[in-house]
C-alpha angles and dihedrals in degrees: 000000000000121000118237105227093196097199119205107181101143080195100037086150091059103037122097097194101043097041089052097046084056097047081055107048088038086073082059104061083150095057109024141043121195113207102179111193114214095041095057100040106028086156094054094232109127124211085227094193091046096051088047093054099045085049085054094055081062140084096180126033120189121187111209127198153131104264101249122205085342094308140055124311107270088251092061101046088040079060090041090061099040100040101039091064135158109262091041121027087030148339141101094276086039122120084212104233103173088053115121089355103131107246114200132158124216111195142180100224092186095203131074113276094242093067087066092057129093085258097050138079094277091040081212130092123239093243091052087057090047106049093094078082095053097055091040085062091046100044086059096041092254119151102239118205134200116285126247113234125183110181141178111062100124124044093208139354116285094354115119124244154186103274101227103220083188106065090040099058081046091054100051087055098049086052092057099041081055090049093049094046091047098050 
């Protein structure tokens, strides 16, 4: 069964990683569907049923998303709340649907990985910020894989930089080879 890759980039156009990522996992249509976020809902306003369902048609479900002030993007977590609901992500009535459907995360993380580290600038990993995730999955019964990272696209925050077309063309690959070994 395919994999549902649910996008939230509030600046796709703009973004290198993510764009690219995309690009990648759109030659695939058998294996892979892109369900990019803002460009389906600009108004915010999610089609519930239909994002369940579409959720259902899964076995694997990746969000994937710069991580944004050390967390998702406001659009994802907004889809998080409204989609994971009782009665159907958890609950005693529930019928469970996340249960067993393997959860991962696959995020730009734009700075070098040491500097989510105890020794770098955030002094957290990147898995210790995103381990709300983590618990979400488990609190829904979800199997929740390890996340995809790719780092290092920006030197410092807001400063500008040479942008590297080799790793991320690296990096593209890497993402699909973990998508394709955690399937």
């Amino acid at each position: 069964m395919k994999t549902l890759i649910v996008v939230a980039h509030p600046n796709l156009e703009n973004s290198q990683v993510n764009k690219a990522w995309i690009e990648a996992l759109k030659k695939q249509p058998d294996q892979y569907t892109v369900h990019d976020l803002y460009g389906t809902y600009p108004d915010w306003q999610f089609d519930v049923a239909g994002e369940q369902a579409l959720i259902e048609a899964h076995d694997k479900v990746v969000l994937q998303f710069p991580v944004f002030w050390f967390n998702c993007p406001p659009l994802l977590k907004k889809w998080l709340d409204d989609v994971f609901i009782y009665g159907w992500a958890y609950g005693s009535k529930s019928g469970h649907k996340m249960r067993g459907r393997k959860l991962a995360l696959a995020v730009s993380a734009g700075v070098r990985e040491h500097d989510y580290s105890p020794q770098g600038r955030y002094q957290y990993r990147l898995e210790d910020i995103l381990r709300p995730f983590e618990i979400t999955a488990n609190y829904v019964g979800a199997d929740y894989q390890p996340f995809f990272a790719m780092y290092g696209f920006e030197d410092e925050p807001g400063e500008d930089y040479q942008f590297n077309q080799p790793a991320l063309r690296q990096g593209t690959a890497d993402y699909l080879a973990y998508l394709a070994e955690a399937g």
